[in-house]
mmCIF file of C-alpha atoms and ligand atoms in Angstrom:
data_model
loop_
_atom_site.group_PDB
_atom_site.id
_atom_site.type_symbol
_atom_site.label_atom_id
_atom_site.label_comp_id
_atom_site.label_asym_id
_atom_site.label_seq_id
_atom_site.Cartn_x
_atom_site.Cartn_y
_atom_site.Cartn_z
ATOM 1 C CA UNK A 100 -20.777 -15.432 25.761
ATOM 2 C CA UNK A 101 -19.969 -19.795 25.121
ATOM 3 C CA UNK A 102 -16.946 -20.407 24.774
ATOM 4 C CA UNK A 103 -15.528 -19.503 21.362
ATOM 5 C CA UNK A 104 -15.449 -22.066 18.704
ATOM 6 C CA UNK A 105 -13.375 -20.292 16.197
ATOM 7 C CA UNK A 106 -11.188 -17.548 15.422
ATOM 8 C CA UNK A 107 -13.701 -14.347 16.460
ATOM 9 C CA UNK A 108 -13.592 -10.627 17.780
ATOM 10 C CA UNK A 109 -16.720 -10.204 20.377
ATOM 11 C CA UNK A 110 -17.572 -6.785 20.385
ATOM 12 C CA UNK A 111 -18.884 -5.637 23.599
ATOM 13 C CA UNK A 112 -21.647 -2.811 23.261
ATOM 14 C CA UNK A 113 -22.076 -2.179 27.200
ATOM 15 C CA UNK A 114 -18.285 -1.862 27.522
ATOM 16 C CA UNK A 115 -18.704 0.651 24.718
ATOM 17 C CA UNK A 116 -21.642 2.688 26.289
ATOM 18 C CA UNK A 117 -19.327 2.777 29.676
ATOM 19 C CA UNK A 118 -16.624 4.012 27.710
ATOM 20 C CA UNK A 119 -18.550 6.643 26.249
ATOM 21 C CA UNK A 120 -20.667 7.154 29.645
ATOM 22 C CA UNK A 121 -17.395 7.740 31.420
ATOM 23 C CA UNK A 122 -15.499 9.796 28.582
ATOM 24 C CA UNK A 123 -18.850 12.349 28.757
ATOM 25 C CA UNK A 124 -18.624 12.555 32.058
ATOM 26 C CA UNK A 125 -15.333 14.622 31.865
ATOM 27 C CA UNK A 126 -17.134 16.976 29.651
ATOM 28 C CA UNK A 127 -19.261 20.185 30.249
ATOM 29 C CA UNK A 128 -22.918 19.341 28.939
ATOM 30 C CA UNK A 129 -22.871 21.426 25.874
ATOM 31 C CA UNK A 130 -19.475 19.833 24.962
ATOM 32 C CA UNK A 131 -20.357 18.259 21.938
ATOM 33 C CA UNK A 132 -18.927 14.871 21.218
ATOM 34 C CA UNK A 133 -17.193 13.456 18.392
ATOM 35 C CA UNK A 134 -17.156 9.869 18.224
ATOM 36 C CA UNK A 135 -14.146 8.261 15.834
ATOM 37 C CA UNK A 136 -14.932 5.285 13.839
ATOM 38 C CA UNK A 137 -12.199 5.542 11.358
ATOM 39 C CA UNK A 138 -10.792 2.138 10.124
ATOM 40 C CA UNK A 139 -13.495 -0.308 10.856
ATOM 41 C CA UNK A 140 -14.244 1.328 13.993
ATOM 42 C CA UNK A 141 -10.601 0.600 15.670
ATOM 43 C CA UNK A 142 -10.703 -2.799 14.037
ATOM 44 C CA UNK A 143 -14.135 -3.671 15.278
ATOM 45 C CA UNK A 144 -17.451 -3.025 13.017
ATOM 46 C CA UNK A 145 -18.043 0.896 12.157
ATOM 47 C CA UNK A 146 -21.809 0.159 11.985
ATOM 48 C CA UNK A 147 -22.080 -1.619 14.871
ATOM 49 C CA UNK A 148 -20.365 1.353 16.855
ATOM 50 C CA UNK A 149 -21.664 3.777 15.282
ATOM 51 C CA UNK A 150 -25.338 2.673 15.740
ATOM 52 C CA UNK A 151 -24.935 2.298 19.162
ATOM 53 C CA UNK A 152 -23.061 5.393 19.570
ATOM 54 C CA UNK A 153 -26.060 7.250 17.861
ATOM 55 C CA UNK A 154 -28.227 6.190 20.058
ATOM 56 C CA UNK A 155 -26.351 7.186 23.178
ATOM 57 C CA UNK A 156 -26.268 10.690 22.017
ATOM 58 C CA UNK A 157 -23.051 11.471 19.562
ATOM 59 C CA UNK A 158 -23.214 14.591 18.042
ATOM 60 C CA UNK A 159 -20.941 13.861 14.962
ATOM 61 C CA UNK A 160 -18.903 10.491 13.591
ATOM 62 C CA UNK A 161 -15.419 11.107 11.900
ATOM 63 C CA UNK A 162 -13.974 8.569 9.475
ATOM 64 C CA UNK A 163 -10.783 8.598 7.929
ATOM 65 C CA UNK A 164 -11.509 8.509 4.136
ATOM 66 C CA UNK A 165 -14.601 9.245 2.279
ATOM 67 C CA UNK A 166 -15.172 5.280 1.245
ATOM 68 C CA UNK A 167 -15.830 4.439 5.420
ATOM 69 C CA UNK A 168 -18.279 7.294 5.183
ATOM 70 C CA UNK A 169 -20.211 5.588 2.884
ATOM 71 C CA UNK A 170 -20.132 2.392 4.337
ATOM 72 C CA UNK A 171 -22.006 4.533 7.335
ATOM 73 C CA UNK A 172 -24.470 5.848 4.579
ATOM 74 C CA UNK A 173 -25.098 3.049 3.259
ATOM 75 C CA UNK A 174 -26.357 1.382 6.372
ATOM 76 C CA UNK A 175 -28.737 4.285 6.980
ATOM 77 C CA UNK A 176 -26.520 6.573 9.639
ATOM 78 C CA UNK A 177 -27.535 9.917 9.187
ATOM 79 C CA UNK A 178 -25.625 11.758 11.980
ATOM 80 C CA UNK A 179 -23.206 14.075 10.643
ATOM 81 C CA UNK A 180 -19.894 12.949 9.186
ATOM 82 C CA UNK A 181 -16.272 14.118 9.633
ATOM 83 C CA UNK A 182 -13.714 13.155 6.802
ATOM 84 C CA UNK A 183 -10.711 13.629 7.949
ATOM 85 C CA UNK A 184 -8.378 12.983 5.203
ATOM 86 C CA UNK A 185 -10.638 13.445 2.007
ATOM 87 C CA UNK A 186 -8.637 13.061 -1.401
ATOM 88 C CA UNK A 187 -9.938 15.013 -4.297
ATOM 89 C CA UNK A 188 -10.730 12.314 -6.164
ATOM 90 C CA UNK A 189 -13.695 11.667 -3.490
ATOM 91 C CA UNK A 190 -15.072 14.612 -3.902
ATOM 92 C CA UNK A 191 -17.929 13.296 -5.866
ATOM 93 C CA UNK A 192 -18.862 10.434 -2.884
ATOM 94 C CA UNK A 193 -18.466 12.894 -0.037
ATOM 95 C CA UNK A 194 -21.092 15.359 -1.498
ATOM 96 C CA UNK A 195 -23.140 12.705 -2.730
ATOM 97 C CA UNK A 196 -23.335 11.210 0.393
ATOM 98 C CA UNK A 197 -23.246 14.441 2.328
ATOM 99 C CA UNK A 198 -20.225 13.738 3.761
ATOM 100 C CA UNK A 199 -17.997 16.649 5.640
ATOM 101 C CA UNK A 200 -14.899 17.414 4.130
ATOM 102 C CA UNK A 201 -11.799 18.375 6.090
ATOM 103 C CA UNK A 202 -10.480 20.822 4.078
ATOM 104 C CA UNK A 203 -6.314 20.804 4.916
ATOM 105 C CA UNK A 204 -4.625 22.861 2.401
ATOM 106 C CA UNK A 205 -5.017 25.910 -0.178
ATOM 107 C CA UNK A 206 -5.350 23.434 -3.061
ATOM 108 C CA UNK A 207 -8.197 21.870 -1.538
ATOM 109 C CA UNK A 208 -10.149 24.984 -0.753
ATOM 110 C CA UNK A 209 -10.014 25.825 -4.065
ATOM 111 C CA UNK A 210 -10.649 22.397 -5.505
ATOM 112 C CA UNK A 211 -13.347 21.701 -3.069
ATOM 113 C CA UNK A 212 -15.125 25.077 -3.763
ATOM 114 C CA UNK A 213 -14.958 24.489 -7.775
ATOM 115 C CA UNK A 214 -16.272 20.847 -6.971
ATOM 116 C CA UNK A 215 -18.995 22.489 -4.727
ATOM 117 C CA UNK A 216 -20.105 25.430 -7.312
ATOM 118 C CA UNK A 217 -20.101 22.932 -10.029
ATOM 119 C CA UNK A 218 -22.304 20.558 -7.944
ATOM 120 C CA UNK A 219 -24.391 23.702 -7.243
ATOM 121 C CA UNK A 220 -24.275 23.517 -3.474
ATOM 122 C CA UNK A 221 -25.369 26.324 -1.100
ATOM 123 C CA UNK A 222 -23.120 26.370 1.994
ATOM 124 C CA UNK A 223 -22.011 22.938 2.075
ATOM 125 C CA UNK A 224 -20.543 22.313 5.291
ATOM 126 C CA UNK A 225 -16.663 22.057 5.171
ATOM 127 C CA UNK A 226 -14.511 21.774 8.208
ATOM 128 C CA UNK A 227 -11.112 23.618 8.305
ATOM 129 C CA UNK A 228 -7.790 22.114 9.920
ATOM 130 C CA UNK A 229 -4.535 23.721 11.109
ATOM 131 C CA UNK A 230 -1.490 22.437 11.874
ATOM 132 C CA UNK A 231 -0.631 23.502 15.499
ATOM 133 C CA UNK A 232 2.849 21.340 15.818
ATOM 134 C CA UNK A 233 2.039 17.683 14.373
ATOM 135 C CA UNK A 234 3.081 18.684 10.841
ATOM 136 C CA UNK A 235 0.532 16.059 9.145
ATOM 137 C CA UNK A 236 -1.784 18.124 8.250
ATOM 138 C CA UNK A 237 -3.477 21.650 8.258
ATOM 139 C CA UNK A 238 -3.262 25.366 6.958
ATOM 140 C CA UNK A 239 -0.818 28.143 9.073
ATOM 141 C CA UNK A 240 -1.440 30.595 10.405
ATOM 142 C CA UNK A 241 -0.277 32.731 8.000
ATOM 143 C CA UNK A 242 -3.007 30.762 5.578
ATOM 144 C CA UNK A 243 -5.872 33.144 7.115
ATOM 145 C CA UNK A 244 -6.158 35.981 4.938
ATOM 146 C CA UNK A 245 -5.942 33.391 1.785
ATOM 147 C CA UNK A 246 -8.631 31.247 3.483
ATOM 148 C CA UNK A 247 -11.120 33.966 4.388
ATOM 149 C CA UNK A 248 -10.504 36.152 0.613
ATOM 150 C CA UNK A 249 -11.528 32.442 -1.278
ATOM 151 C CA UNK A 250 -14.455 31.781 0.903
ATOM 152 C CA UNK A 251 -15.628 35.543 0.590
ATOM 153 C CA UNK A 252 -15.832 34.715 -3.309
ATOM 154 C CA UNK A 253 -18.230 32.260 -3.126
ATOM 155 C CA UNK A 254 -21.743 30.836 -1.311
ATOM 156 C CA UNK A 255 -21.458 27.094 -2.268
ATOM 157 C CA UNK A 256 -19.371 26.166 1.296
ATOM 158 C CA UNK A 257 -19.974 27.462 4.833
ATOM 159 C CA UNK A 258 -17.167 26.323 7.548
ATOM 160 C CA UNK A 259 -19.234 24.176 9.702
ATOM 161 C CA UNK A 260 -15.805 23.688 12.221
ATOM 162 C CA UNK A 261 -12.217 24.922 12.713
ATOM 163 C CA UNK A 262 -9.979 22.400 14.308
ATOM 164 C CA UNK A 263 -6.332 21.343 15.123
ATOM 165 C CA UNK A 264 -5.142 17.588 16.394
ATOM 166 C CA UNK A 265 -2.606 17.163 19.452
ATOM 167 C CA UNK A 266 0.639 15.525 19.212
ATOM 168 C CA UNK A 267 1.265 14.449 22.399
ATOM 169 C CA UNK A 268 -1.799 14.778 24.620
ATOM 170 C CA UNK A 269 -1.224 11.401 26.123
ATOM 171 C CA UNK A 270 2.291 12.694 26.790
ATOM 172 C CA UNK A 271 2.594 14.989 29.891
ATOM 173 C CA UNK A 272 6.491 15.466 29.715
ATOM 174 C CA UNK A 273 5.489 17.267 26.752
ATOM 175 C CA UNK A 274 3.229 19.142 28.619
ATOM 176 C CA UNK A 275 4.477 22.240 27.794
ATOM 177 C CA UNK A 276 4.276 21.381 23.876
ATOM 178 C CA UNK A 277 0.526 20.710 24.208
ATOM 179 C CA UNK A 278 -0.311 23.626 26.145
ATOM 180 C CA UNK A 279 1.287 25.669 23.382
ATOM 181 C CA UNK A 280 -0.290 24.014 20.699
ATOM 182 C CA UNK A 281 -4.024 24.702 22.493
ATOM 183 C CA UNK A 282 -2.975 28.148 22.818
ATOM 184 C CA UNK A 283 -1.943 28.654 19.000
ATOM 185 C CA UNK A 284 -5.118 26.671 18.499
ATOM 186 C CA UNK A 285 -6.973 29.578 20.670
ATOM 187 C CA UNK A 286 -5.620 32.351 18.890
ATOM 188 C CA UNK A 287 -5.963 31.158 15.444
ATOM 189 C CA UNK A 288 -9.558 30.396 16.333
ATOM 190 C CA UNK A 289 -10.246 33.880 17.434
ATOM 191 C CA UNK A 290 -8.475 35.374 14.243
ATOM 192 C CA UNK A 291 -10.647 32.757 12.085
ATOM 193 C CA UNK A 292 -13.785 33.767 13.963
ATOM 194 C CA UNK A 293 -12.791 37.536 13.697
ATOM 195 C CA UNK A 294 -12.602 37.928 9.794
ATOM 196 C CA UNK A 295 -15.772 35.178 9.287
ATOM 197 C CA UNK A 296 -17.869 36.953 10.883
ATOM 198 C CA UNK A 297 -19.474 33.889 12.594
ATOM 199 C CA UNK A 298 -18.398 31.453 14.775
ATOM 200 C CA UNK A 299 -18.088 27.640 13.708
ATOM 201 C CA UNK A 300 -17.176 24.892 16.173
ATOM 202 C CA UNK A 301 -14.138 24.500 17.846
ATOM 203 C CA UNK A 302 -12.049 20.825 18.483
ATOM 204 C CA UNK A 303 -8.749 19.880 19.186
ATOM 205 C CA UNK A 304 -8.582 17.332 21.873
ATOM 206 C CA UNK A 305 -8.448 13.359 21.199
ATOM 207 C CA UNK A 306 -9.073 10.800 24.177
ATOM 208 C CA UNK A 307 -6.174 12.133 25.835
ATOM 209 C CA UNK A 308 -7.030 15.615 25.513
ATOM 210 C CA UNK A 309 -10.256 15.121 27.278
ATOM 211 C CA UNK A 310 -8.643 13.454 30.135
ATOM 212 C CA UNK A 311 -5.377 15.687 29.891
ATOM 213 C CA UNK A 312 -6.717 18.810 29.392
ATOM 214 C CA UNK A 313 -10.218 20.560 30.078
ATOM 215 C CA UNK A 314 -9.382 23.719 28.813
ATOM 216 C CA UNK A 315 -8.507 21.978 25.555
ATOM 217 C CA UNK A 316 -12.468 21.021 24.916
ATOM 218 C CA UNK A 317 -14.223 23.940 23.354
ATOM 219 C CA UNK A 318 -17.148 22.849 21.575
ATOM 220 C CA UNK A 319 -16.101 19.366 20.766
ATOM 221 C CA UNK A 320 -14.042 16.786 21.466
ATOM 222 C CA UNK A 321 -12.697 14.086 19.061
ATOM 223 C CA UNK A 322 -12.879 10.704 21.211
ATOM 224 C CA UNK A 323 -11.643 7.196 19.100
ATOM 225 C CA UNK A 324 -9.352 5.203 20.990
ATOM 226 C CA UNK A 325 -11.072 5.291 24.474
ATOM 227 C CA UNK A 326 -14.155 4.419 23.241
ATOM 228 C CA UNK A 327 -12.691 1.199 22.341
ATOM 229 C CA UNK A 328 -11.713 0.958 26.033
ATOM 230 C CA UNK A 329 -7.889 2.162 25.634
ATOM 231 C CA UNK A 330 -7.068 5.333 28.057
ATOM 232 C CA UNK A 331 -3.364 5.402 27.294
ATOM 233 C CA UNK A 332 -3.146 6.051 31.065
ATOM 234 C CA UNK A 333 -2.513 3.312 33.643
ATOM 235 C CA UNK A 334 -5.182 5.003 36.132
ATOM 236 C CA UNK A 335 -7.761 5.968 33.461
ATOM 237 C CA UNK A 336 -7.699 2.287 31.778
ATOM 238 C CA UNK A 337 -9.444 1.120 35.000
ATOM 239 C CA UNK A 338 -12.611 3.506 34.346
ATOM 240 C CA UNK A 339 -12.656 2.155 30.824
ATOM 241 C CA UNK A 340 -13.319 -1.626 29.489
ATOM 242 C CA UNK A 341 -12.319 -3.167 25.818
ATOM 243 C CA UNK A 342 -14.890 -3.082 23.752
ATOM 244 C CA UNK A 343 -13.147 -6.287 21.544
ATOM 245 C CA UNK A 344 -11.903 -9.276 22.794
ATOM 246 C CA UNK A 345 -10.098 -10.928 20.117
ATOM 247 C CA UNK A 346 -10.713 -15.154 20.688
ATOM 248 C CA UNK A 347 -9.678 -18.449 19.135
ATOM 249 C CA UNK A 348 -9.162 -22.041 19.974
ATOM 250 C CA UNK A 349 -6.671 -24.946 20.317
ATOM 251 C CA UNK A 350 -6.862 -26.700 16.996
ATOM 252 C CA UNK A 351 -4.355 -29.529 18.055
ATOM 253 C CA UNK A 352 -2.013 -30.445 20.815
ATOM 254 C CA UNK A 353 1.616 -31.460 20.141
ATOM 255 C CA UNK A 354 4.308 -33.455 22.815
ATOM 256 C CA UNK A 355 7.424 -31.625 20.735
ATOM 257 C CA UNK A 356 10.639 -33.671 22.010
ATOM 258 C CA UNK A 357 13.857 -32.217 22.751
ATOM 259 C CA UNK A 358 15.787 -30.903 20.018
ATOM 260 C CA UNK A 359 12.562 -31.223 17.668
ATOM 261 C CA UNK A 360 11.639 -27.899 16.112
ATOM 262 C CA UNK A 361 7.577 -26.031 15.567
ATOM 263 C CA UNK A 362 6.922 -23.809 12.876
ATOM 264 C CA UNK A 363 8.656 -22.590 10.005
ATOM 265 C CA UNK A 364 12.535 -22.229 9.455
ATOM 266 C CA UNK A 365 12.816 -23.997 13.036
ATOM 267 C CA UNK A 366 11.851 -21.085 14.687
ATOM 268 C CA UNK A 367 11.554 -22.928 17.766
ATOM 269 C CA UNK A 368 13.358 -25.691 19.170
ATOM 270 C CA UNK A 369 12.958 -27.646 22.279
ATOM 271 C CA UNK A 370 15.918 -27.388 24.245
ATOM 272 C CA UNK A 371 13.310 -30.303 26.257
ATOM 273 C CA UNK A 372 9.867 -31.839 26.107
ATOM 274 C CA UNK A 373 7.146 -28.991 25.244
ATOM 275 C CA UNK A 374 3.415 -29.081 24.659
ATOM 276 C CA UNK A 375 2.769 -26.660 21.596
ATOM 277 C CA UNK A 376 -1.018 -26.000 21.057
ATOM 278 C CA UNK A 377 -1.918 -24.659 17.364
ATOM 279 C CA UNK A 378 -4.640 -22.132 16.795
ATOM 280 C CA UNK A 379 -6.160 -20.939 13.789
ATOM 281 C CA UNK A 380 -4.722 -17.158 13.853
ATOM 282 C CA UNK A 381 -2.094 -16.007 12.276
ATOM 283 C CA UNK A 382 -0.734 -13.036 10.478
ATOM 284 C CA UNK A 383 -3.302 -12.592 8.426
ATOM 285 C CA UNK A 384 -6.053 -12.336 10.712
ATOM 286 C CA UNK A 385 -3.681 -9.017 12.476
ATOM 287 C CA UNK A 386 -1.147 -11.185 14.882
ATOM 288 C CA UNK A 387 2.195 -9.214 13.271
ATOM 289 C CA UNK A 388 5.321 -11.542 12.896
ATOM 290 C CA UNK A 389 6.925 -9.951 15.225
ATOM 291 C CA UNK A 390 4.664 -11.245 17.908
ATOM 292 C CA UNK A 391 7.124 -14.750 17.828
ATOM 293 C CA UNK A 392 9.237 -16.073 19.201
ATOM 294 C CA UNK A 393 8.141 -15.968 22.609
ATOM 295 C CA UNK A 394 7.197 -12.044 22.264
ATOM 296 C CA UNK A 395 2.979 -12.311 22.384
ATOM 297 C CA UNK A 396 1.293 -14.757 24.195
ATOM 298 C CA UNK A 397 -2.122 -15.866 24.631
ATOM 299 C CA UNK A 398 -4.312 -16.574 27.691
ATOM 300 C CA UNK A 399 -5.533 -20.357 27.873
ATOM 301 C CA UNK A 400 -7.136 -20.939 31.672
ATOM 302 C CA UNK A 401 -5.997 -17.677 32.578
ATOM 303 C CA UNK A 402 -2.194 -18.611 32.187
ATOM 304 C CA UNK A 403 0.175 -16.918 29.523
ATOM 305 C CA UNK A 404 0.946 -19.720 26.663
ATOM 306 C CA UNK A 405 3.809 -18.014 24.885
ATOM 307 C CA UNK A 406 3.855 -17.871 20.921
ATOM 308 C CA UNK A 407 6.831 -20.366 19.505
ATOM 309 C CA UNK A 408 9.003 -19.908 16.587
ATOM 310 C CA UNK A 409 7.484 -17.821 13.851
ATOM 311 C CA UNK A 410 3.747 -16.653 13.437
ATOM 312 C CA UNK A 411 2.656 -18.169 10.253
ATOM 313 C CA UNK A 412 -0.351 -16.157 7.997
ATOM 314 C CA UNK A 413 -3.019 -18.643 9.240
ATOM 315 C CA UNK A 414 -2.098 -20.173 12.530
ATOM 316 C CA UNK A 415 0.361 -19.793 15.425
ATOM 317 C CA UNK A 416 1.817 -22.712 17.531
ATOM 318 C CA UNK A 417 1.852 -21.688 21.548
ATOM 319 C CA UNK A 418 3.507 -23.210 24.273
ATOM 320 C CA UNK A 419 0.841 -25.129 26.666
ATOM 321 C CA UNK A 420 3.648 -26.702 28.911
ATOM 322 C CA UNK A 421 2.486 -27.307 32.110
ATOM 323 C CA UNK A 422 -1.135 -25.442 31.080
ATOM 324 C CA UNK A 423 -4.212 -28.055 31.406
ATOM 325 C CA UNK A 424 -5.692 -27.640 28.208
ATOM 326 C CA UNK A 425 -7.283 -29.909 25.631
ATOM 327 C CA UNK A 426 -8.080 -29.510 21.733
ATOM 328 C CA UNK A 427 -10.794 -27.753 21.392
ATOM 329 C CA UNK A 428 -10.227 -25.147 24.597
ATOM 330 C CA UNK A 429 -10.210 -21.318 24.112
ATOM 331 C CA UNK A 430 -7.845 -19.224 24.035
ATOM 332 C CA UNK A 431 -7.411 -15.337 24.311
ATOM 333 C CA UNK A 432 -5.406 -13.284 22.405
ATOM 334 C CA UNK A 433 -6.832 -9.757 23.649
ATOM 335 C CA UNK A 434 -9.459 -8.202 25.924
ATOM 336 C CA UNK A 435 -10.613 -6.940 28.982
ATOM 337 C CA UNK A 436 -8.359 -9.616 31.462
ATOM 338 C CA UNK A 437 -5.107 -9.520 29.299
ATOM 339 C CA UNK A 438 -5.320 -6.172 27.305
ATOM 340 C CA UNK A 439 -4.315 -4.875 24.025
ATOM 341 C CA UNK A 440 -2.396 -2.818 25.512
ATOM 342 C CA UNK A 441 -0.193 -4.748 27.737
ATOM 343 C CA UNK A 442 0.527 -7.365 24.666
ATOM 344 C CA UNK A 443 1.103 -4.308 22.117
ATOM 345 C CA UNK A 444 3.630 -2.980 24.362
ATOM 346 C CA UNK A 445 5.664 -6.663 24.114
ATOM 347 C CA UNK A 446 6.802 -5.388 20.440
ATOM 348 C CA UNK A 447 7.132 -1.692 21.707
ATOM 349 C CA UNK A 448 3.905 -1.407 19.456
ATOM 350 C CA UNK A 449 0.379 0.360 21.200
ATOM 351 C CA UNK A 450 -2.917 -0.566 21.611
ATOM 352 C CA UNK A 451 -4.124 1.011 18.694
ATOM 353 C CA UNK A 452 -1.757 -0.754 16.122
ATOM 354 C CA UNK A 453 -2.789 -4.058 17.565
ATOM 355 C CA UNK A 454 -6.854 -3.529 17.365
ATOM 356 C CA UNK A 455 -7.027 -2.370 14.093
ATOM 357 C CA UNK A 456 -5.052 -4.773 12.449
ATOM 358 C CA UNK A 457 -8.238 -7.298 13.086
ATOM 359 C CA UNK A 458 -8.208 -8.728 9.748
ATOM 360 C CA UNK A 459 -11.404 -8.705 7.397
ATOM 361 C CA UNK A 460 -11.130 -12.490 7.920
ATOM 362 C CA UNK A 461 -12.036 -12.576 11.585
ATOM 363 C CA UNK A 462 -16.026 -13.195 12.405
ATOM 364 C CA UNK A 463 -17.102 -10.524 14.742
ATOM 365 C CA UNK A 464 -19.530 -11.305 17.328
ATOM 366 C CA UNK A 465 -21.755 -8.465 19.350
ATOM 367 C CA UNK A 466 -22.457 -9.187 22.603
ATOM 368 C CA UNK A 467 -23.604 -6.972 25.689
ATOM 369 C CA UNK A 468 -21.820 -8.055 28.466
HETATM 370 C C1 LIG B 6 -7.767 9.309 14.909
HETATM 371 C C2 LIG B 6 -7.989 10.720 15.258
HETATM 372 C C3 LIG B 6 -8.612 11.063 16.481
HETATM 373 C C4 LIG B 6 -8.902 10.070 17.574
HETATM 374 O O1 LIG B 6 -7.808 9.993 18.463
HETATM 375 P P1 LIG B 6 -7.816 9.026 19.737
HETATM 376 O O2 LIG B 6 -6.450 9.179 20.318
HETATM 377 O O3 LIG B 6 -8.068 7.656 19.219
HETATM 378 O O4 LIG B 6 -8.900 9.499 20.627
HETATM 379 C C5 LIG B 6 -8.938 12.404 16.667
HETATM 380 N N1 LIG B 6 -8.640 13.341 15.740
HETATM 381 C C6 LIG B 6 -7.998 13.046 14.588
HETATM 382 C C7 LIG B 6 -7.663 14.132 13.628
HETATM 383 C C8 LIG B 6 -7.632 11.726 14.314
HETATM 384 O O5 LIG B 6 -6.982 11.439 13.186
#
């Protein structure tokens, strides 16, 4: 890629077909894969992702809410489509866009089934969740019999998937936790599969359940963070590479004298002489407040220029003491050399909080790499 100009994410698509490349390769071949692309696809472009995804071979997409479901209709995706949290006031986009309902709770069976009679649907594919231990959400065990009587009364849905989500899969203190969670997972499964009378597909493990734990991938796996190129794993982050690299540029240099402040309130003063660059990013475009004060940095010429004094919603000022840079050089906020992940954990944040908070105001670039 040239050097970046302005304020842009570049979205890699070869990092992404490694990721996914390398993800698979854990898997058994009929594993089916899930490929997240909830919330803008991590902060990136769903549509870009998805596409590519598609055409490497993913068996099903998952979104959040019905609306980023459409956005995937809408630019012609047809694979199948996971909502995970569906609302029932989206009832009517998810079936007119033959979208695949999670379906979380007794209220919602029943609500979705009335929608689904009323729309005149014949086995409409619904997916089923239970709660194993993250208490979000999900039916209970002791849900079954209520599940299986109010799907006996009607044709208009077919369960297309029973699934359950991990709490702590990246987690293996909690080991023990996780184990018993795919276990309740197992057994509720088998009682599900028992009373239907057929067998729908099976998921419970994210990114780090694939890595974590093989005997946690029945039919399908749910992969969204290490797609993006995030392992959560010191020794798995090397097979993986960031799909975004989040970019901007040195607006204007400033020779700040001792005792002189930068920013607002006087968040920063010179205790002596200190060149301050000032790029166009600021909270707004997904760099949190709490990134200043010397917390986040940026890479200019592969050397850490420190944020000073407070991020303000359109720019930040960083300190280029001692850093050869001119106006106009680039600088990096996040990506493959200085990671996501190491500047999330600076506010005790994660990967994943940092990458999706990409603001709607940042041009993204595709690029293969
Ligand atoms: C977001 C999400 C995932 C993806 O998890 P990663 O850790 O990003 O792989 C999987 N399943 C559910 C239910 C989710 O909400």
């Amino acid at each position: 890629m040239p050097k970046a100009t302005e304020t842009l994410l570049e979205i890699d698509l070869n990092a992404l077909d490694n990721n996914y490349k390398y993800l698979t390769s854990k898997l058994k071949p009929e594993t089916k894969v899930l490929a997240v692309v909830k919330a803008f696809g991590y902060g990136s472009d769903s549509v870009v992702i998805a596409k590519e995804l598609a055409a490497l071979g993913a068996d099903y997409f998952a979104v959040a809410y019905a609306n980023e479901g459409e956005t995937l209709r809408n630019a012609s995706i047809e694979t199948p489509i996971l909502v995970l949290h569906p609302l029932p006031v989206n009832f009517e986009i998810i079936v007119d866009r033959c979208l695949e309902p999670s379906i979380y709770s007794r209220k919602m069976l029943e609500e979705f089934i009335a929608f689904a009679e009323g729309k005149k649907q014949k086995e409409y594919p619904i997916h089923l969740k239970f709660n194993t231990g993250l208490n979000r959400l999900g039916f209970v065990e002791k849900d079954l019999d209520f599940i299986v009587e109010t799907l006996s009364k009607s044709q208009s849905v077919k369960v297309k998937s029973v699934f359950s989500h991990l709490a702590a899969s990246e987690d293996l203190k909690l080991k023990e936790f996780t184990t018993g969670q795919i276990d309740d997972f197992r057994k509720i499964s088998e009682e599900i599969i028992a009373k239907l009378g057929y067998k729908p597909l099976l998921h419970c493990a994210n990114t780090s359940g694939i890595i974590n734990y093989p005997q946690a991938h029945f039919d399908m796996v749910r992969t969204g963070i290490g797609l993006y190129g995030y392992g959560n794993d010191p020794a798995e982050n090397k097979h993986l590479k960031p799909v975004g690299t989040l970019k901007t540029v040195i607006s204007q240099i400033h020779t700040v004298q001792k005792d002189e402040s930068v920013g607002y309130n006087r968040g920063f003063v010179a205790g002596k002489t200190t060149r301050s660059a000032t790029l166009p990013i600021g909270h707004a475009d997904g760099i949190p407040r709490s990134y200043g004060k010397g917390k986040g940095w940026v890479t200019i010429h592969e050397k850490k220029a420190h944020i000073l004094g407070n991020v303000c919603m359109d720019m930040i000022m960083v300190d280029v003491t001692g850093i050869e840079c001119q106006e106009g050089d680039e600088a990096i906020v996040f990506g493959p050399s200085s990671t996501a992940e190491e500047l999330s954990a600076a506010i005790n944040s994660i990967s994943y909080e940092l990458i999706t908070a990409v603001s709607q105001r940042v041009k993204r670039v595709v690029c293969r790499n």
